[in-house]
Coordinates of C-alpha atoms and ligand atoms in Angstrom, one line a residue:
M1 CA 2.0 -24.7 10.7
P2 CA 2.2 -21.2 10.5
N3 CA 5.1 -19.8 12.0
Q4 CA 3.8 -16.2 12.7
P5 CA 0.5 -15.7 14.7
D6 CA -2.8 -14.7 13.3
V7 CA -3.2 -11.2 14.3
M8 CA -5.9 -10.1 12.1
E9 CA -8.9 -10.3 14.2
K10 CA -7.4 -8.4 17.1
L11 CA -6.2 -6.0 14.3
V12 CA -9.6 -5.3 12.9
S13 CA -10.8 -4.4 16.1
L14 CA -8.2 -2.3 17.4
A15 CA -8.2 -0.4 13.7
K16 CA -11.7 0.4 14.3
R17 CA -11.6 1.2 18.1
R18 CA -8.9 3.7 17.6
G19 CA -10.0 5.2 14.4
F20 CA -7.2 3.6 11.8
I21 CA -9.9 1.7 9.5
F22 CA -13.7 1.7 9.3
Q23 CA -15.9 -0.3 7.1
S24 CA -17.2 1.9 4.3
S25 CA -20.9 2.8 4.7
E26 CA -21.1 0.8 7.9
I27 CA -24.3 2.4 9.1
Y28 CA -26.1 0.9 6.2
G29 CA -24.5 -2.7 6.9
G30 CA -21.1 -1.9 5.0
T31 CA -20.0 -1.7 1.2
G32 CA -18.5 -5.2 0.3
S33 CA -14.8 -5.1 0.8
V34 CA -14.3 -1.3 0.7
W35 CA -12.9 0.5 3.4
D36 CA -12.3 4.1 4.9
Y37 CA -9.2 5.4 6.8
G38 CA -9.8 7.4 9.9
P39 CA -7.8 10.0 11.6
L40 CA -5.0 7.6 12.5
G41 CA -5.3 5.6 9.2
V42 CA -5.1 8.4 7.2
E43 CA -2.0 9.7 9.0
L44 CA -0.3 6.2 8.7
K45 CA -1.0 6.0 5.1
R46 CA 0.2 9.5 4.1
N47 CA 3.4 8.7 5.8
L48 CA 3.9 5.7 3.9
Q49 CA 3.3 7.5 0.5
E50 CA 5.6 9.9 1.4
R51 CA 8.4 7.8 2.3
W52 CA 7.7 6.2 -1.1
W53 CA 7.6 9.3 -2.9
N54 CA 10.4 10.7 -1.2
A55 CA 12.7 7.3 -2.1
M56 CA 11.4 7.2 -5.8
V57 CA 11.3 10.7 -6.8
R58 CA 12.4 13.4 -4.7
S59 CA 15.6 11.9 -3.7
R60 CA 16.5 10.8 -7.5
G61 CA 17.2 12.9 -10.4
D62 CA 16.1 10.2 -12.8
I63 CA 12.7 9.4 -11.9
E64 CA 9.9 12.0 -12.5
G65 CA 6.2 12.3 -10.8
L66 CA 2.7 12.2 -12.3
D67 CA -0.4 12.1 -11.7
S68 CA -2.8 10.7 -14.3
A69 CA -6.8 10.6 -14.4
I70 CA -8.6 7.3 -13.2
L71 CA -11.0 7.7 -16.3
M72 CA -9.2 6.9 -19.8
H73 CA -10.0 6.6 -23.3
P74 CA -11.6 3.3 -23.6
R75 CA -9.2 1.8 -26.3
V76 CA -6.2 2.4 -23.7
W77 CA -8.1 -1.1 -22.0
E78 CA -8.1 -3.2 -25.4
A79 CA -4.7 -2.1 -26.2
S80 CA -3.3 -3.0 -22.6
G81 CA -5.0 -6.4 -22.9
H82 CA -7.3 -5.6 -20.0
V83 CA -10.7 -6.1 -22.1
S84 CA -9.8 -9.3 -23.5
G85 CA -7.2 -10.8 -20.5
F86 CA -7.9 -9.3 -17.2
V87 CA -10.5 -12.0 -16.4
D88 CA -10.7 -14.5 -13.7
P89 CA -12.6 -17.9 -14.1
L90 CA -16.0 -17.6 -12.3
V91 CA -18.3 -20.2 -11.1
D92 CA -21.8 -19.5 -9.5
C93 CA -23.9 -21.8 -7.4
R94 CA -27.6 -22.5 -8.4
N95 CA -28.4 -23.3 -5.0
C96 CA -27.1 -20.4 -2.4
K97 CA -26.1 -18.0 -5.3
K98 CA -22.5 -17.3 -4.3
R99 CA -19.9 -16.9 -6.6
F100 CA -16.3 -18.5 -6.3
R101 CA -13.1 -18.3 -8.2
A102 CA -12.9 -21.8 -10.4
D103 CA -9.4 -22.2 -8.9
D104 CA -10.9 -21.9 -5.4
P105 CA -9.1 -24.7 -3.4
K106 CA -12.2 -25.3 -1.4
M107 CA -14.2 -26.4 -4.3
K108 CA -14.5 -30.4 -5.0
G109 CA -14.9 -32.0 -8.4
T110 CA -15.1 -30.1 -11.8
P111 CA -17.8 -27.2 -12.1
G112 CA -20.5 -27.8 -14.5
T113 CA -20.3 -31.7 -13.5
P114 CA -23.0 -33.5 -11.2
D115 CA -20.1 -34.7 -8.7
A116 CA -18.9 -31.0 -8.2
Q117 CA -20.0 -29.6 -4.6
C118 CA -20.5 -25.9 -3.4
P119 CA -17.5 -25.0 -1.0
A120 CA -20.2 -22.6 0.8
C121 CA -23.4 -24.9 1.0
G122 CA -21.9 -28.4 0.4
M123 CA -24.7 -29.2 -2.4
K124 CA -23.6 -31.5 -5.3
G125 CA -24.5 -30.8 -8.7
T126 CA -25.4 -27.1 -8.2
L127 CA -22.0 -25.4 -9.5
G128 CA -22.3 -24.2 -13.4
E129 CA -19.6 -24.3 -15.7
A130 CA -16.8 -21.8 -15.2
R131 CA -17.1 -18.5 -17.2
Q132 CA -14.6 -15.7 -17.9
F133 CA -15.4 -12.6 -15.5
N134 CA -13.6 -9.3 -16.2
L135 CA -12.5 -7.5 -13.2
M136 CA -12.4 -4.2 -14.7
F137 CA -15.6 -1.9 -13.4
R138 CA -17.0 -0.3 -16.3
T139 CA -19.6 2.9 -16.2
F140 CA -20.5 5.2 -18.9
M141 CA -19.2 8.8 -19.5
G142 CA -21.9 11.4 -20.5
P143 CA -25.7 11.1 -20.3
A144 CA -25.9 8.2 -23.0
E145 CA -25.6 4.5 -21.4
D146 CA -25.1 3.0 -24.6
S147 CA -21.7 0.9 -25.8
A148 CA -20.2 4.1 -27.4
S149 CA -19.9 5.5 -24.0
V150 CA -18.6 2.8 -22.0
V151 CA -15.7 3.9 -19.6
Y152 CA -13.5 1.9 -17.3
L153 CA -12.4 2.5 -13.8
R154 CA -8.5 2.0 -14.1
P155 CA -7.5 -1.4 -12.8
E156 CA -3.8 0.0 -12.8
T157 CA -2.3 3.4 -12.6
A158 CA 0.5 2.0 -15.0
Q159 CA -1.5 2.9 -18.4
G160 CA -1.8 6.6 -17.6
T161 CA 2.2 6.5 -17.1
Y162 CA 2.3 4.7 -20.8
V163 CA 0.1 7.2 -22.9
N164 CA 2.1 9.9 -20.9
F165 CA 5.6 8.6 -21.7
L166 CA 6.6 11.2 -24.4
N167 CA 4.8 14.1 -22.7
V168 CA 6.8 13.5 -19.6
Q169 CA 10.0 12.8 -21.5
Q170 CA 9.9 15.8 -23.9
S171 CA 8.7 17.9 -21.1
T172 CA 11.2 17.2 -18.9
R173 CA 14.1 16.4 -21.2
Q174 CA 14.9 13.2 -19.5
R175 CA 17.0 10.7 -21.0
I176 CA 16.9 7.1 -21.1
P177 CA 17.2 5.4 -18.6
F178 CA 14.5 7.2 -16.6
G179 CA 11.5 6.6 -14.6
I180 CA 7.9 7.8 -14.1
A181 CA 6.2 7.3 -10.7
Q182 CA 2.7 8.0 -9.5
I183 CA 0.4 7.2 -6.6
G184 CA -3.4 6.6 -7.2
K185 CA -6.4 4.8 -7.1
A186 CA -7.3 1.7 -8.7
F187 CA -10.3 -0.7 -9.0
R188 CA -10.7 -4.2 -9.6
N189 CA -13.9 -6.0 -9.0
E190 CA -12.5 -8.9 -7.3
I191 CA -14.4 -12.3 -6.8
T192 CA -12.9 -13.1 -3.8
P193 CA -12.1 -9.7 -2.1
G194 CA -11.3 -10.1 2.0
N195 CA -8.7 -10.6 4.6
F196 CA -9.7 -7.0 5.7
I197 CA -7.8 -4.4 3.3
F198 CA -5.3 -7.3 2.0
R199 CA -7.9 -7.5 -1.2
T200 CA -10.4 -4.9 -1.5
R201 CA -12.2 -3.6 -4.9
E202 CA -11.0 0.3 -4.5
F203 CA -7.4 0.5 -3.1
E204 CA -4.2 2.4 -4.2
Q205 CA -1.3 1.9 -6.1
M206 CA 2.3 3.4 -5.9
E207 CA 3.7 2.5 -9.4
M208 CA 7.0 3.2 -11.0
Q209 CA 7.5 2.6 -14.7
F210 CA 11.4 2.6 -15.6
F211 CA 12.0 3.3 -19.6
V212 CA 15.1 1.6 -20.5
E213 CA 17.3 0.6 -23.7
P214 CA 16.2 -3.1 -24.8
G215 CA 18.8 -5.2 -23.7
T216 CA 19.7 -3.4 -20.5
D217 CA 16.0 -4.5 -19.3
M218 CA 17.4 -7.4 -17.4
E219 CA 20.3 -5.7 -15.3
W220 CA 17.6 -3.0 -14.5
F221 CA 15.1 -5.6 -13.3
E222 CA 17.9 -6.9 -10.9
Y223 CA 18.9 -3.5 -9.7
W224 CA 15.1 -2.5 -9.1
K225 CA 14.2 -6.0 -7.1
G226 CA 17.5 -4.9 -4.7
E227 CA 16.2 -1.6 -4.3
R228 CA 12.4 -2.1 -3.5
M229 CA 13.5 -5.1 -1.0
A230 CA 15.7 -2.8 0.9
W231 CA 12.9 -0.2 1.0
H232 CA 10.6 -2.5 2.5
R233 CA 13.3 -3.8 5.1
G234 CA 13.7 0.0 5.7
L235 CA 9.9 0.1 6.8
G236 CA 11.0 -1.9 9.7
L237 CA 9.2 -4.9 8.1
A238 CA 10.9 -8.1 9.9
E239 CA 13.6 -9.7 7.7
D240 CA 12.2 -13.3 8.1
R241 CA 8.8 -12.0 7.3
L242 CA 10.0 -10.7 3.8
K243 CA 10.9 -12.8 0.6
F244 CA 11.0 -13.0 -3.3
H245 CA 8.6 -15.3 -5.1
Q246 CA 9.7 -15.7 -8.8
H247 CA 6.6 -15.8 -11.3
T248 CA 6.5 -19.0 -13.1
S249 CA 5.3 -19.2 -16.8
D250 CA 2.1 -20.0 -15.6
E251 CA 1.6 -17.2 -13.0
L252 CA 3.2 -14.5 -15.4
A253 CA 0.7 -11.6 -16.3
H254 CA -0.1 -11.1 -20.1
Y255 CA 2.3 -8.4 -20.2
A256 CA 5.4 -9.7 -18.3
R257 CA 8.6 -11.3 -19.3
A258 CA 9.8 -11.7 -15.8
A259 CA 8.4 -10.8 -12.6
F260 CA 9.1 -11.4 -8.8
D261 CA 6.9 -10.4 -5.9
V262 CA 8.2 -8.9 -2.9
Q263 CA 6.1 -11.5 -0.4
F264 CA 5.5 -10.6 3.7
D265 CA 4.3 -13.5 6.1
F266 CA 1.0 -12.2 7.3
G267 CA 0.6 -14.9 9.8
G268 CA -1.7 -17.4 10.5
S269 CA -3.5 -19.3 7.3
L270 CA -2.6 -16.3 5.1
G271 CA 1.0 -16.5 5.4
F272 CA 3.6 -15.2 2.7
Q273 CA 1.6 -13.2 0.7
E274 CA 2.5 -10.6 -2.4
I275 CA 2.8 -6.6 -1.5
E276 CA 4.9 -5.9 -4.3
G277 CA 5.3 -6.5 -8.1
I278 CA 8.6 -6.1 -10.0
H279 CA 7.9 -6.8 -13.4
N280 CA 9.7 -6.7 -16.7
R281 CA 7.1 -5.6 -19.0
G282 CA 9.4 -5.4 -22.4
D283 CA 8.2 -3.1 -25.0
F284 CA 4.5 -4.6 -24.5
D285 CA 2.6 -1.5 -23.6
L286 CA 4.5 1.1 -25.7
T287 CA 4.3 -0.9 -28.7
Q288 CA 0.3 -1.7 -28.0
H289 CA -0.3 1.7 -27.7
Q290 CA 1.5 2.7 -30.8
K291 CA -0.5 -0.1 -32.7
F292 CA -4.0 1.2 -31.0
S293 CA -3.2 4.9 -31.2
G294 CA -1.5 5.4 -34.4
K295 CA 0.9 7.6 -32.8
K296 CA 4.7 6.8 -32.4
L297 CA 5.9 6.4 -28.7
E298 CA 9.7 6.3 -29.7
Y299 CA 12.8 7.6 -28.0
F300 CA 15.1 9.4 -29.9
E301 CA 18.6 9.0 -28.3
Q302 CA 20.1 12.2 -30.0
G303 CA 24.2 11.3 -29.8
A304 CA 23.8 7.9 -31.5
N305 CA 21.1 9.2 -33.9
K306 CA 18.7 6.0 -33.1
R307 CA 14.9 5.9 -32.3
F308 CA 13.5 2.9 -30.4
V309 CA 10.8 1.7 -28.4
P310 CA 12.3 1.2 -24.8
F311 CA 11.7 -1.6 -22.3
V312 CA 9.7 -1.0 -19.0
V313 CA 10.7 -2.3 -15.7
E314 CA 7.7 -1.7 -13.2
T315 CA 7.7 -1.5 -9.6
A316 CA 4.2 -1.8 -8.3
V317 CA 3.2 -1.5 -4.5
G318 CA -0.3 -1.2 -3.1
P319 CA 0.0 1.3 0.0
N320 CA -3.0 -0.5 1.5
R321 CA -1.8 -4.0 1.6
T322 CA 1.7 -2.8 2.7
L323 CA -0.2 -0.8 5.5
L324 CA -1.8 -4.0 6.6
A325 CA 1.7 -5.5 6.7
L326 CA 3.2 -2.7 8.9
L327 CA 0.1 -3.2 11.4
V328 CA 0.5 -7.1 11.6
N329 CA 4.5 -6.6 11.8
A330 CA 4.1 -4.1 14.6
Y331 CA 1.2 -5.9 16.8
R332 CA 2.6 -7.0 19.9
E333 CA 1.2 -7.8 23.7
E334 CA 3.4 -7.9 26.6
N335 CA 3.8 -8.1 30.2
V336 CA 5.8 -5.2 31.6
A337 CA 8.2 -5.7 34.6
G338 CA 6.8 -5.1 38.0
E339 CA 3.1 -4.3 36.5
T340 CA 0.5 -6.6 36.6
E341 CA -1.6 -5.3 33.5
G342 CA 0.0 -6.1 30.2
R343 CA 0.0 -3.7 27.2
T344 CA -0.6 -3.8 23.6
V345 CA 2.0 -2.0 21.6
L346 CA 2.1 -1.1 17.8
G347 CA 5.8 -1.1 17.6
L348 CA 5.8 1.0 14.3
H349 CA 8.9 2.8 12.6
P350 CA 8.7 6.2 14.4
A351 CA 9.0 7.8 10.9
L352 CA 5.5 6.0 9.9
A353 CA 3.8 6.3 13.4
P354 CA 0.4 8.6 13.0
V355 CA 1.3 10.3 16.2
K356 CA 4.8 11.1 17.1
A357 CA 4.3 12.5 20.5
G358 CA 1.4 12.2 23.5
V359 CA 1.8 15.3 25.8
F360 CA 0.6 14.8 29.4
P361 CA 0.3 16.9 32.2
L362 CA 1.0 14.5 35.1
V363 CA -2.1 15.9 37.1
K364 CA -4.9 18.5 36.0
K365 CA -3.4 21.1 38.5
D366 CA -0.4 23.6 39.5
G367 CA -0.4 24.9 35.9
M368 CA 0.7 21.2 34.4
P369 CA -2.1 21.5 31.7
E370 CA -1.4 24.8 30.6
M371 CA 2.2 24.1 30.2
A372 CA 1.7 20.7 28.7
K373 CA -0.9 22.7 26.2
K374 CA 1.7 25.0 25.1
I375 CA 4.1 22.4 24.6
A376 CA 1.9 20.6 22.3
D377 CA 1.0 23.8 20.4
A378 CA 4.9 24.6 19.6
L379 CA 5.6 21.0 18.6
R380 CA 2.4 20.9 16.0
P381 CA 4.1 22.7 13.1
S382 CA 7.0 20.2 13.2
F383 CA 5.0 16.5 13.7
S384 CA 1.6 15.3 14.9
V385 CA 0.9 15.3 18.5
F386 CA -1.8 14.3 20.7
Y387 CA -2.5 16.0 24.2
D388 CA -4.4 14.1 26.9
D389 CA -5.0 14.9 30.3
S390 CA -7.9 12.3 31.2
G391 CA -7.2 9.2 33.3
A392 CA -4.3 7.9 35.3
I393 CA -0.9 8.7 33.4
G394 CA -0.4 4.7 33.2
R395 CA -3.5 4.8 31.2
R396 CA -2.4 7.7 28.8
Y397 CA 1.0 5.7 28.0
R398 CA -1.0 2.6 27.2
R399 CA -3.4 4.5 24.8
Q400 CA -0.3 5.8 22.9
D401 CA 1.8 2.5 23.0
E402 CA -1.8 0.8 21.4
V403 CA -1.6 3.2 18.3
G404 CA 2.2 3.2 18.1
T405 CA 3.5 6.6 19.5
P406 CA 7.1 6.5 19.9
F407 CA 7.2 9.3 22.4
C408 CA 5.5 10.6 25.4
I409 CA 6.3 14.0 26.9
T410 CA 5.0 14.5 30.5
V411 CA 4.9 18.2 32.5
D412 CA 5.4 17.2 36.0
G413 CA 6.0 18.6 39.4
E414 CA 10.0 19.5 38.3
S415 CA 9.1 21.0 35.0
A416 CA 8.1 24.6 35.9
A417 CA 11.1 25.1 37.9
G418 CA 13.6 23.2 36.0
N419 CA 12.2 24.2 32.3
S420 CA 12.3 20.6 31.6
V421 CA 9.9 17.2 31.1
T422 CA 10.3 13.7 31.0
V423 CA 10.4 11.7 27.5
R424 CA 9.2 8.1 27.7
E425 CA 10.6 5.9 24.9
R426 CA 7.6 3.3 23.9
D427 CA 9.8 0.2 23.2
T428 CA 12.2 0.8 26.0
L429 CA 10.1 2.2 28.3
Q430 CA 13.0 4.5 29.6
Q431 CA 12.3 8.1 30.4
Q432 CA 14.8 10.7 30.3
R433 CA 14.6 14.5 31.4
V434 CA 14.9 16.9 28.4
S435 CA 15.1 20.6 28.6
I436 CA 11.7 22.0 26.9
D437 CA 13.9 24.0 24.3
A438 CA 15.4 20.6 23.1
V439 CA 12.3 18.5 23.0
A440 CA 11.3 19.2 19.4
S441 CA 15.2 18.3 18.3
F442 CA 15.1 15.4 20.7
I443 CA 12.1 14.0 19.0
S444 CA 13.0 15.1 15.3
E445 CA 16.3 13.4 15.5
R446 CA 14.9 10.4 16.4
I447 CA 11.9 10.3 14.1
A448 CA 14.2 11.1 10.8
T449 CA 15.5 7.5 9.9
Ligands
LIG501 N1 0.6 -2.4 -12.8 C1 1.0 -3.6 -12.4 C2 0.2 -4.1 -11.3 O1 -1.2 -3.6 -11.2 P1 -0.1 -6.1 -9.6 O2 0.8 -6.9 -8.8 O3 -1.8 -6.6 -9.9 O4 0.5 -5.0 -10.7 C3 0.4 -4.4 -7.5 O5 -0.5 -4.8 -8.2 C4 0.2 -4.2 -6.2 O6 -1.1 -3.8 -6.2 C5 0.2 -5.6 -5.3 O7 1.2 -6.0 -5.3 C6 -0.7 -5.3 -4.4 O8 0.1 -4.6 -3.4 C7 -1.6 -4.2 -4.8 N2 -3.1 -4.6 -5.2 C8 -3.3 -5.4 -6.3 N3 -4.6 -5.8 -6.2 C9 -5.1 -5.3 -5.1 C10 -6.7 -5.2 -4.3 N4 -7.5 -6.1 -4.9 N5 -6.5 -4.8 -3.0 C11 -5.6 -3.9 -2.5 N6 -4.2 -4.2 -3.1 C12 -4.1 -4.7 -4.2

């Protein structure tokens, strides 16, 4: 029995209604498992990405940033093993024309045999034999659509980092151990995408490759496991919804010597699932690129006068999937003492919340709207605010609770004389009077963590 409730359906509806996430090309019936981020979704995703960039790049002296291209030389993907190894076994049903992963637990019998039963239409004997299906999207570069012009949409950002290893190391004069981090799009032609933005065909990754001396790799692997789990906790993800999963030898990717996933409990039947992978990739990738490009990718350690191919410890997290974890973790419905109507709250970490403060005039008269607009304009350069003067004040609070806004500032009858406003806190519902001059610092201090 799942411990955590299944809130996915409610979230999909809230995300659309309030402008977090829309289905791609919706007016044409939608594109399979591709999603667009609306005004609040893009703010939330950017806040998450900035938090990662600050933790992984800006606040450290030993990690450099990079933004490599999506399209790369096709040999990159031969060297990396993705052309031959990035495959899932796929089964077609001749009757309903649907496709499944051969390891789909809902499938009965062995595909290709008369007793095998299609998990969608229930027909027996219509499933073909399993065949290997490459998950990379292929396209053509330039006007000729022939085998010489095939390129791939990258399935991970990591390879762009490996081929730039020496460019970054030599231009920054970093010494091992050091890392290279990047945020960017990745594409996988997933056979079974779904669960909203959990598994999609176009997504983003925030990946960091840490280059270390061989022999020190497992020490760094443990270090990064600790750092990354602490980062997820710092997002406000509940302690009991986070755990590590160690890959068995059957699960290990073709490049990995050791791997741990950070898993989050999404609730319902989805339960614990990977949000980040931490991998010890050894010297697999750099050695492969040396072989295929014919160029040395060695590090020269001056003091010791020695050359070696570094080992790599990788941390790879998806902002889309982590954003879903944030929404699931934050969603709650509750009763409010003394009120008949309950409320829906997104208890997002204030630093991640897409809107930091709602600004309201209590009523639309007596100069209150003008004063509230002035306050909103003064706060805008510091953080995102939302001005709202429509409907009862209670409804305006509820609308902000539902999108996770941590503070609501209200201009009321005392504001003009006392040069002050009330600030209501989302989770405690407590209100306090704050001088207008102090509102910006009051909120900044509370969202800075
Ligand atoms: N470079 C290593 C690598 O790509 P991965 O475990 O395949 O490792 C890392 O991917 C992270 O990227 C995952 O933990 C997940 O958060 C995200 N991710 C992978 N495939 C995804 C998909 N189809 N949709 C959304 N996110 C995905």
